[in-house]
CSV table of C-alpha atoms in Angstrom, one decimal:
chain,number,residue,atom,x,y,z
A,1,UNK,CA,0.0,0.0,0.0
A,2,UNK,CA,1.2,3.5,-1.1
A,3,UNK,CA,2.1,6.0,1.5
A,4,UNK,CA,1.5,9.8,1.8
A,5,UNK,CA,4.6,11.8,3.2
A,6,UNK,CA,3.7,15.0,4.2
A,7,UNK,CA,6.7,17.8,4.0
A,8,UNK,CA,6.8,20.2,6.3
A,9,UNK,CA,4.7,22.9,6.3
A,10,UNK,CA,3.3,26.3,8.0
A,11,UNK,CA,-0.3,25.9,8.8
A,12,UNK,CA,-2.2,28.7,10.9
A,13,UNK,CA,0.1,31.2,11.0
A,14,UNK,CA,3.3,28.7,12.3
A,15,UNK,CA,1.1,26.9,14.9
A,16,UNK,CA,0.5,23.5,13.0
A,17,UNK,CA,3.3,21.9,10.9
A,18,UNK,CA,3.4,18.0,9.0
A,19,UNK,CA,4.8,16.1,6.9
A,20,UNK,CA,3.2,14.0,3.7
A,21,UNK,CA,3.8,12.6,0.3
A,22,UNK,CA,1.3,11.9,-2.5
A,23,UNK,CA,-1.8,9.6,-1.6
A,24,UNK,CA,-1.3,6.1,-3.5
A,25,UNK,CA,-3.0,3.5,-0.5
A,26,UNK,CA,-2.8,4.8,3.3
A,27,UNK,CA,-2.0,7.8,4.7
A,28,UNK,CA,0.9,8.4,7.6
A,29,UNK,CA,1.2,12.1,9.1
A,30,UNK,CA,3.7,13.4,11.7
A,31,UNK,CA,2.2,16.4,13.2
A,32,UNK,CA,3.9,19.1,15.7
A,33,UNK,CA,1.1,20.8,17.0
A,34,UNK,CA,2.2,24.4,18.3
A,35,UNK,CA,1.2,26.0,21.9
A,36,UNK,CA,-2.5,27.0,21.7
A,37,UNK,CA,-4.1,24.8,18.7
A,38,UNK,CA,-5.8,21.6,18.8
A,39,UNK,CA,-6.4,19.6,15.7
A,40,UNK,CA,-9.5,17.5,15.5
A,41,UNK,CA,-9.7,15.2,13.0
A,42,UNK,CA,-13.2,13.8,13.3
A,43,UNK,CA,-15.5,10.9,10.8
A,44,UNK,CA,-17.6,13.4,8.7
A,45,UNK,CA,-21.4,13.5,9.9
A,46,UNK,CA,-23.4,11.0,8.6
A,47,UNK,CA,-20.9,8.9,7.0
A,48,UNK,CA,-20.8,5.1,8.0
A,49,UNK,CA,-17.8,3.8,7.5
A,50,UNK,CA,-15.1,1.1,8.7
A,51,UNK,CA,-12.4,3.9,8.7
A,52,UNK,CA,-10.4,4.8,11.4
A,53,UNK,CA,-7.3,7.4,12.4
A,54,UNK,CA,-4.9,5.1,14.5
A,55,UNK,CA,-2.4,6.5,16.8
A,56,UNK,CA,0.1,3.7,18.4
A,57,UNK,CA,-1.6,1.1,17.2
A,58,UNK,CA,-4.8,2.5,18.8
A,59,UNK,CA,-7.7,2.8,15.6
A,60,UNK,CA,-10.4,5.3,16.5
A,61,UNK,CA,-13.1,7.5,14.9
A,62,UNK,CA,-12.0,10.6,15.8
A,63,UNK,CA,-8.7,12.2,17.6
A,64,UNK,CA,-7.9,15.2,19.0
A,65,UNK,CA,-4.3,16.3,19.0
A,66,UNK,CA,-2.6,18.5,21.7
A,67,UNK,CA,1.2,17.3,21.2
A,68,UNK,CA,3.3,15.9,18.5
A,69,UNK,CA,1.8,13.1,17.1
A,70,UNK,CA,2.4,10.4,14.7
A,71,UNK,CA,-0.9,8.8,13.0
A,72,UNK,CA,-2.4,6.8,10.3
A,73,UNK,CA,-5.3,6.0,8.7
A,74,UNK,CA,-7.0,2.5,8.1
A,75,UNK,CA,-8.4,3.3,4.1
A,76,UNK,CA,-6.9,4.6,1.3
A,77,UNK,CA,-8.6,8.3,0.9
A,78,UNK,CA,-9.3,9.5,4.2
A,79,UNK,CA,-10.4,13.0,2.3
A,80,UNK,CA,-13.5,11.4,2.1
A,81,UNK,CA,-14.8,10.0,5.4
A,82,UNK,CA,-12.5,12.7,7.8
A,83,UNK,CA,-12.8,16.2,8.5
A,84,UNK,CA,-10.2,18.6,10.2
A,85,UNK,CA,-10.5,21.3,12.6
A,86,UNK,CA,-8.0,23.7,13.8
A,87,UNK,CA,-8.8,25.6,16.5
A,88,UNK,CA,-6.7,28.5,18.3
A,89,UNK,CA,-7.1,30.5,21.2
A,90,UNK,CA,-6.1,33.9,20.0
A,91,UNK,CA,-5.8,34.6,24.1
A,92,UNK,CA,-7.3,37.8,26.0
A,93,UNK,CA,-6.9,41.1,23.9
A,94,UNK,CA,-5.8,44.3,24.8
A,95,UNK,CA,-5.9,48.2,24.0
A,96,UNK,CA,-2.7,47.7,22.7
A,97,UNK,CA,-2.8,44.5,20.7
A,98,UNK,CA,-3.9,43.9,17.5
A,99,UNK,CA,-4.4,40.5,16.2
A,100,UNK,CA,-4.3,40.3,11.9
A,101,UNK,CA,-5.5,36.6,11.1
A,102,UNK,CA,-4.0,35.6,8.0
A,103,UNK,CA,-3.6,31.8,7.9
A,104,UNK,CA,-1.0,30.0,5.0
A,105,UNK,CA,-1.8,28.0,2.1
A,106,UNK,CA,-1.0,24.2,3.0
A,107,UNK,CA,-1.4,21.9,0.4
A,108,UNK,CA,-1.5,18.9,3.1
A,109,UNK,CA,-4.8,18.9,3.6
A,110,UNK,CA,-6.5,20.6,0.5
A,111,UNK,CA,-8.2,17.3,-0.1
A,112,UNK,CA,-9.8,17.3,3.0
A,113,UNK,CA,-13.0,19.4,4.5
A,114,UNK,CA,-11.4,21.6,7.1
A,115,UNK,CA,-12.5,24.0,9.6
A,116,UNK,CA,-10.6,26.9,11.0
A,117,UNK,CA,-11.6,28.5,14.3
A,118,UNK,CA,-10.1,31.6,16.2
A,119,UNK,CA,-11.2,31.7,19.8
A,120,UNK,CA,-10.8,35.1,21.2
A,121,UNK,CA,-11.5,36.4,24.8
A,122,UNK,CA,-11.6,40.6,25.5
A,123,UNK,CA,-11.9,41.9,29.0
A,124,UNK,CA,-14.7,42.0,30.4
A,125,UNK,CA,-17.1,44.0,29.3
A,126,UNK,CA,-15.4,44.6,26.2
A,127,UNK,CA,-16.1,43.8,23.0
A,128,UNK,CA,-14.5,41.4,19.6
A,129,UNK,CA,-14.2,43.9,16.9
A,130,UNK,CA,-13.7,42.2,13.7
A,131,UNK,CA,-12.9,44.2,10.6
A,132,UNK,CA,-12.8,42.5,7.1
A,133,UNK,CA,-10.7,44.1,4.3
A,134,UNK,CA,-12.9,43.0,1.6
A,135,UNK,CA,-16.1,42.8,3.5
A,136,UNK,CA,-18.3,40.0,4.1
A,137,UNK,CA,-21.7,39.1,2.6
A,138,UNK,CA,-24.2,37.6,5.0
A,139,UNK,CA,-26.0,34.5,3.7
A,140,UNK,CA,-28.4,31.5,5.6
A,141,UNK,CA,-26.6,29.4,7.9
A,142,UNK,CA,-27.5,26.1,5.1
A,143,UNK,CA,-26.2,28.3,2.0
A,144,UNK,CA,-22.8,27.9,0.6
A,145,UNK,CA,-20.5,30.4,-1.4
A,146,UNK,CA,-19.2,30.3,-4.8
A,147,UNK,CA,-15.8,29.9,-3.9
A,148,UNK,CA,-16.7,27.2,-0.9
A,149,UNK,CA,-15.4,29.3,1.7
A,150,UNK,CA,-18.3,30.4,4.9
A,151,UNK,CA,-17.3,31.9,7.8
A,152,UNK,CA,-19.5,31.9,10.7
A,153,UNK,CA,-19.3,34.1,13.4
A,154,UNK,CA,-20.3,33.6,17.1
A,155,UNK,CA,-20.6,35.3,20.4
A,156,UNK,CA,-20.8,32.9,23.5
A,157,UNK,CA,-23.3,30.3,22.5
A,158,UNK,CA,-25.4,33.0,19.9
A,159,UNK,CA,-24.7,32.7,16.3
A,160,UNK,CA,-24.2,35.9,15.2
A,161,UNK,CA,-24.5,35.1,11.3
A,162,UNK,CA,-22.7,33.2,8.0
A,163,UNK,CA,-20.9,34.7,5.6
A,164,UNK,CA,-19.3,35.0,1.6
A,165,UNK,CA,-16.3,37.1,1.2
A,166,UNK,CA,-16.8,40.3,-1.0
A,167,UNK,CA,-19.9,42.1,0.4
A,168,UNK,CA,-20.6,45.1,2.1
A,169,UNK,CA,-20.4,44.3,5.8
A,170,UNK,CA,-17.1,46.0,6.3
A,171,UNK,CA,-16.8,45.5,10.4
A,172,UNK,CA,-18.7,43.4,12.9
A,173,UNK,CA,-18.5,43.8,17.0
A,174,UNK,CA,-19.5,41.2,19.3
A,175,UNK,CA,-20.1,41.4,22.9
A,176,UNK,CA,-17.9,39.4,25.4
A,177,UNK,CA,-16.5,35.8,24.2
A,178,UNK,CA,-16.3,36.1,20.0
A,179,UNK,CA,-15.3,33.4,17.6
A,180,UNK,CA,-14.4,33.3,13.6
A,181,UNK,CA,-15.0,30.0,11.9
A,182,UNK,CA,-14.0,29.4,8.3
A,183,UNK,CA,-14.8,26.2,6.7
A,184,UNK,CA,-13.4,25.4,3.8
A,185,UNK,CA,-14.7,22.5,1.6
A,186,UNK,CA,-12.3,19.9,0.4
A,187,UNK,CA,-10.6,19.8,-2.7
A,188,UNK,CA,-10.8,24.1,-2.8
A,189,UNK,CA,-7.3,26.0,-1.8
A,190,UNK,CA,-7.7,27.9,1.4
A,191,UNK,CA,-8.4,32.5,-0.2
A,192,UNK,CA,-8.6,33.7,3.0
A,193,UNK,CA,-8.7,37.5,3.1
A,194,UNK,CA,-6.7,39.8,5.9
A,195,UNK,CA,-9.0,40.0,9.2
A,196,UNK,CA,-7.7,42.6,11.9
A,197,UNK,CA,-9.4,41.6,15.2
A,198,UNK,CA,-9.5,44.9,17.8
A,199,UNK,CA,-10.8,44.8,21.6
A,200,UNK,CA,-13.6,47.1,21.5
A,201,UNK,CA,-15.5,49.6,23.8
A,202,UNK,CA,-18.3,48.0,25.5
A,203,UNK,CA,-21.9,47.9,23.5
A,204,UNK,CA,-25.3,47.1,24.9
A,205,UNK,CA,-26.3,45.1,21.5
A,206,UNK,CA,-25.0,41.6,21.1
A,207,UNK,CA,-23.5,42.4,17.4
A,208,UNK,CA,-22.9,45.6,15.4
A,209,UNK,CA,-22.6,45.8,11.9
A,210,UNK,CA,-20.8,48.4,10.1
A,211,UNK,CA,-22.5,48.4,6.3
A,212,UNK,CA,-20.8,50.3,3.9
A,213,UNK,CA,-23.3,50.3,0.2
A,214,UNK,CA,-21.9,49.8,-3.1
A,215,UNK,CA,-22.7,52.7,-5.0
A,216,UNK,CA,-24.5,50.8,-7.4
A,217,UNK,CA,-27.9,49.6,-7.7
A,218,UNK,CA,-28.1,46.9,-5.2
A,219,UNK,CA,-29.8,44.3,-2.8
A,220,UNK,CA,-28.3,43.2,0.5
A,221,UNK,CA,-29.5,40.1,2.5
A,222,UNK,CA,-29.4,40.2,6.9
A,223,UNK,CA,-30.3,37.9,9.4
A,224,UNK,CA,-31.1,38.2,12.7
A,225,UNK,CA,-29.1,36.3,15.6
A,226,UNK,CA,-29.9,32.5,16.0
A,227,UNK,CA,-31.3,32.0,18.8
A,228,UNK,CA,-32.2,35.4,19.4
A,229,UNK,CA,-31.6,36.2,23.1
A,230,UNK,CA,-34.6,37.4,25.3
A,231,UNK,CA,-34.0,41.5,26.1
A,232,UNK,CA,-31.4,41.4,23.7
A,233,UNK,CA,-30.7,43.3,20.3
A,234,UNK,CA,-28.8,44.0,17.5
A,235,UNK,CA,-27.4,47.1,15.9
A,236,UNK,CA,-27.2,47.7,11.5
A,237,UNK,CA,-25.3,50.8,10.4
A,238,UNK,CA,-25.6,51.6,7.0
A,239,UNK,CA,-23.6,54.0,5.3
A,240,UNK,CA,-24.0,55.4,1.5
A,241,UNK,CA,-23.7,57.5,-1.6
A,242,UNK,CA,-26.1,60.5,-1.0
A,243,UNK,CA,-26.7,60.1,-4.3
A,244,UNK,CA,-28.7,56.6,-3.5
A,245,UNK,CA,-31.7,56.0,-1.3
A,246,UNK,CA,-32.5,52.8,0.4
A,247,UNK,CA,-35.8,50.7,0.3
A,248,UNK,CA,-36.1,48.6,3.5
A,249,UNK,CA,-38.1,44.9,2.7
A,250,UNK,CA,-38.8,42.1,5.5
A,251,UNK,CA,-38.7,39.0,3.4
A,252,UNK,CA,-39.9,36.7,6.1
A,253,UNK,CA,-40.4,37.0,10.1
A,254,UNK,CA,-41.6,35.2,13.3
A,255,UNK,CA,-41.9,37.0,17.0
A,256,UNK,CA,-42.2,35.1,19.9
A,257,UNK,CA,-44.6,35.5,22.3
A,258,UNK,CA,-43.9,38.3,25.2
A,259,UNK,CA,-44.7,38.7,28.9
A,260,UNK,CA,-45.9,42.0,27.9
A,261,UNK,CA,-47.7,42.1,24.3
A,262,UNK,CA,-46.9,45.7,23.9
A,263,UNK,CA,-43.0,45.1,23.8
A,264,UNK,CA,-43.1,42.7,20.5
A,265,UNK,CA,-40.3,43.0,19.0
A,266,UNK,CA,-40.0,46.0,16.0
A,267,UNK,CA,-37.4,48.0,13.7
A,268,UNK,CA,-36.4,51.2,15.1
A,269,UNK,CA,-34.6,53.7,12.7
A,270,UNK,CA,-32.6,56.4,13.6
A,271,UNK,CA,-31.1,59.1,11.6
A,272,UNK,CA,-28.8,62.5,12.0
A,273,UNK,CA,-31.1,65.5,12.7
A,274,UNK,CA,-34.3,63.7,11.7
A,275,UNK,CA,-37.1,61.9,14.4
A,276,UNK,CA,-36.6,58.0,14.5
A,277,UNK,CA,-39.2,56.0,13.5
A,278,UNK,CA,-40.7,52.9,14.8
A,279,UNK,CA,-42.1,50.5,12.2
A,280,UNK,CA,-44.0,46.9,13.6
A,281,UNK,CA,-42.6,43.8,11.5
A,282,UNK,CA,-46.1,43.3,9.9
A,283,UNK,CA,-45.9,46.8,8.1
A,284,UNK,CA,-44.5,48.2,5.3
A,285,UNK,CA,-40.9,49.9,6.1
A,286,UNK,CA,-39.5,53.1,5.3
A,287,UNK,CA,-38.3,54.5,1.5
A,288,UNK,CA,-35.2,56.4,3.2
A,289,UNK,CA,-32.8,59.0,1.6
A,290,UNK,CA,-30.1,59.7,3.3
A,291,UNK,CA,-26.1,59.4,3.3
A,292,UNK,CA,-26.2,57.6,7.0
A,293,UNK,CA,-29.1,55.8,9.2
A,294,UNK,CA,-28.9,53.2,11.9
A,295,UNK,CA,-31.7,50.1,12.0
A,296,UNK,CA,-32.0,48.3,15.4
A,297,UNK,CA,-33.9,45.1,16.6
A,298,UNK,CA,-34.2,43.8,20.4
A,299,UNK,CA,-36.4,41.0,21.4
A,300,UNK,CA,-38.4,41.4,24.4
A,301,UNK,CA,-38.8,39.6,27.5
A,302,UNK,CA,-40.4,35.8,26.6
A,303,UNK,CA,-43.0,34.0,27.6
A,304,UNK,CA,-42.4,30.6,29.3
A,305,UNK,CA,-45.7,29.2,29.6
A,306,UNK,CA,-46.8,29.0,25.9
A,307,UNK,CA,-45.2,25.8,24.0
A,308,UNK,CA,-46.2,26.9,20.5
A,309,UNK,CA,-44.3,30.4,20.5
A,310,UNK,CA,-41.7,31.2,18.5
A,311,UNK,CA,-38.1,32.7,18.5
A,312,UNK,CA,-37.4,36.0,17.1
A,313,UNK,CA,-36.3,35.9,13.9
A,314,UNK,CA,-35.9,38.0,10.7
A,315,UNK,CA,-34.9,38.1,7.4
A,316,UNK,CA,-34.9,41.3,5.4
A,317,UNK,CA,-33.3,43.3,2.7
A,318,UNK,CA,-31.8,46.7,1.8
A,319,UNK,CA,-31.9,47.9,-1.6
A,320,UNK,CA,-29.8,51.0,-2.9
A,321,UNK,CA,-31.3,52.7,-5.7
A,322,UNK,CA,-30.4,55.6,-7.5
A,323,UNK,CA,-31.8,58.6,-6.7
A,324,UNK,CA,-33.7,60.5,-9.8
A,325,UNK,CA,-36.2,62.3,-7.6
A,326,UNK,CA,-36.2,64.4,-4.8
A,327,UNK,CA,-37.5,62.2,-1.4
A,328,UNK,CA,-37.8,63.0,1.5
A,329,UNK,CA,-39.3,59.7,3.7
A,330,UNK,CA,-42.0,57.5,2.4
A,331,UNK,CA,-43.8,55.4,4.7
């Protein structure tokens, strides 16, 4: 049986190195494994098979790997029954640090599907602050991206959304613990894009996003945090040509049910020098003109006694048009 050999390689920016040749029969990897990353090599989900990663003579389904490590496989193309996660723990942030995550091609595990997680831990009462040099394009968590890379970002146990590269989301906060997943499916080279993490000043939202419009004619896709947290809310800010106005549409919506009926959840809009406006889910939402406004969503307090209520949850879309007449607001 044919061997793989893996040379040695920079994976994660130096903290995961192996060695591997090309894939004939089995596969053998020697694997350093750096301070602060663990590799998890796990049986893909759903996949019933007789495979197994074998470390010392010991044949298992999954392994995770804290040390140097030699291993094998039992088959002949583990690329299609294992996955691999790499997961670092950026460590606690500071005023003075900033962390630019910008992982290395490795050709070692191309073949496989592999997931790369940053784990990253501000003060207190600080804040993640993620900013994305070509932007990011939010899409539904079961959606995939042309170029098979989705990155997921999380804040404690809250999804805060999915995402393409190349959109308009230019910068994201997080409240507390935040986490950046990219998975990347197998057989696609890792394009990963620069992404500066910052420690930023404390918010009252669980996300912010910083949304800078093409100016083009355009639609843009959001989605709301899953599972939406009860008395918890999250902050849009959309920024634009003057020379564009925006038309707000919910594509699709479900409220839970609240302790007090009159605090269902609804869009609030804000704007420089003009009254904010406070439009219920079930209506028809602003025509706005304007260079600069702010959208924000928090759920209310939830009722515990009703089994058939939902979470909060919306999808809706901003569309930049260009602007031929003179608006003011239409509502």
């Amino acid at each position: 049986m044919g061997i793989w050999r893996f040379t040695c390689f920079l994976l994660l920016l130096g903290f995961f190195q192996s060695s591997f040749s090309e894939l004939t029969g089995g596969a053998e990897l020697n694997i350093t494994v750096e301070e602060g990353t663990i590799i998890h090599i796990n049986t893909s989900a759903g996949i019933n098979t007789q495979c197994e990663v074998c470390i010392s003579q010991v044949c298992q389904s999954s392994v995770i790997l804290r040390n140097d490590t030699s291993l094998n496989f039992s088959c002949s193309q583990p690329e299609d029954v294992f996955t691999v996660q790499i997961i670092r723990d950026i460590g606690e942030l500071s005023d003075k640090t900033k962390s630019n995550i910008e992982p290395k091609e490795h050709h070692v595990f191309q073949k496989f599907s592999r997931t790369f997680t940053w784990n990253l831990n501000p003060p207190a009462e600080r804040t993640t602050y993620f900013k994305f040099s070509t932007g990011l394009r939010q899409i539904q968590p079961t959606d995939s991206c042309p170029d098979k890379h989705v990155y997921t970002i999380s804040s404690e146990n809250v999804s805060v959304g999915s995402f393409c590269q190349n959109g308009a989301i230019t910068e994201i906060q997080v409240r507390n613990v935040g986490k950046l997943s990219l998975e990347v499916s197998g057989g696609q080279p890792l394009d990963m894009k620069d992404i500066d993490v910052l420690l930023g000043r404390a918010i009252g939202a669980v996300a912010v996003f910083e949304v800078v419009l093409p100016e083009m004619s355009s639609t843009q896709d959001f989605f709301t945090l899953n599972p939406f947290p009860e008395n918890a809310g999250t902050t849009w800010r959309f920024n634009m040509s003057h020379a564009y106005y925006t038309d707000v549409r919910i594509i699709s919506y479900t409220v839970p049910t609240c302790l007090q009926p009159e605090n269902i959840p609804k869009l609030s809009y804000y704007w420089v020098g003009k009254k904010s406006l406070l439009k219920p889910l079930n209506e028809t939402q602003p025509l706005v003109e304007t260079g600069f406004f702010t959208l924000v969503l928090k759920n209310c307090e939830m009722s515990k006694t009703d089994p058939l209520s939902e979470g909060l949850m919306v999808h809706f879309q901003i569309s930049a048009m260009e602007r031929t007449h003179d608006y003011e607001f239409l509502f």
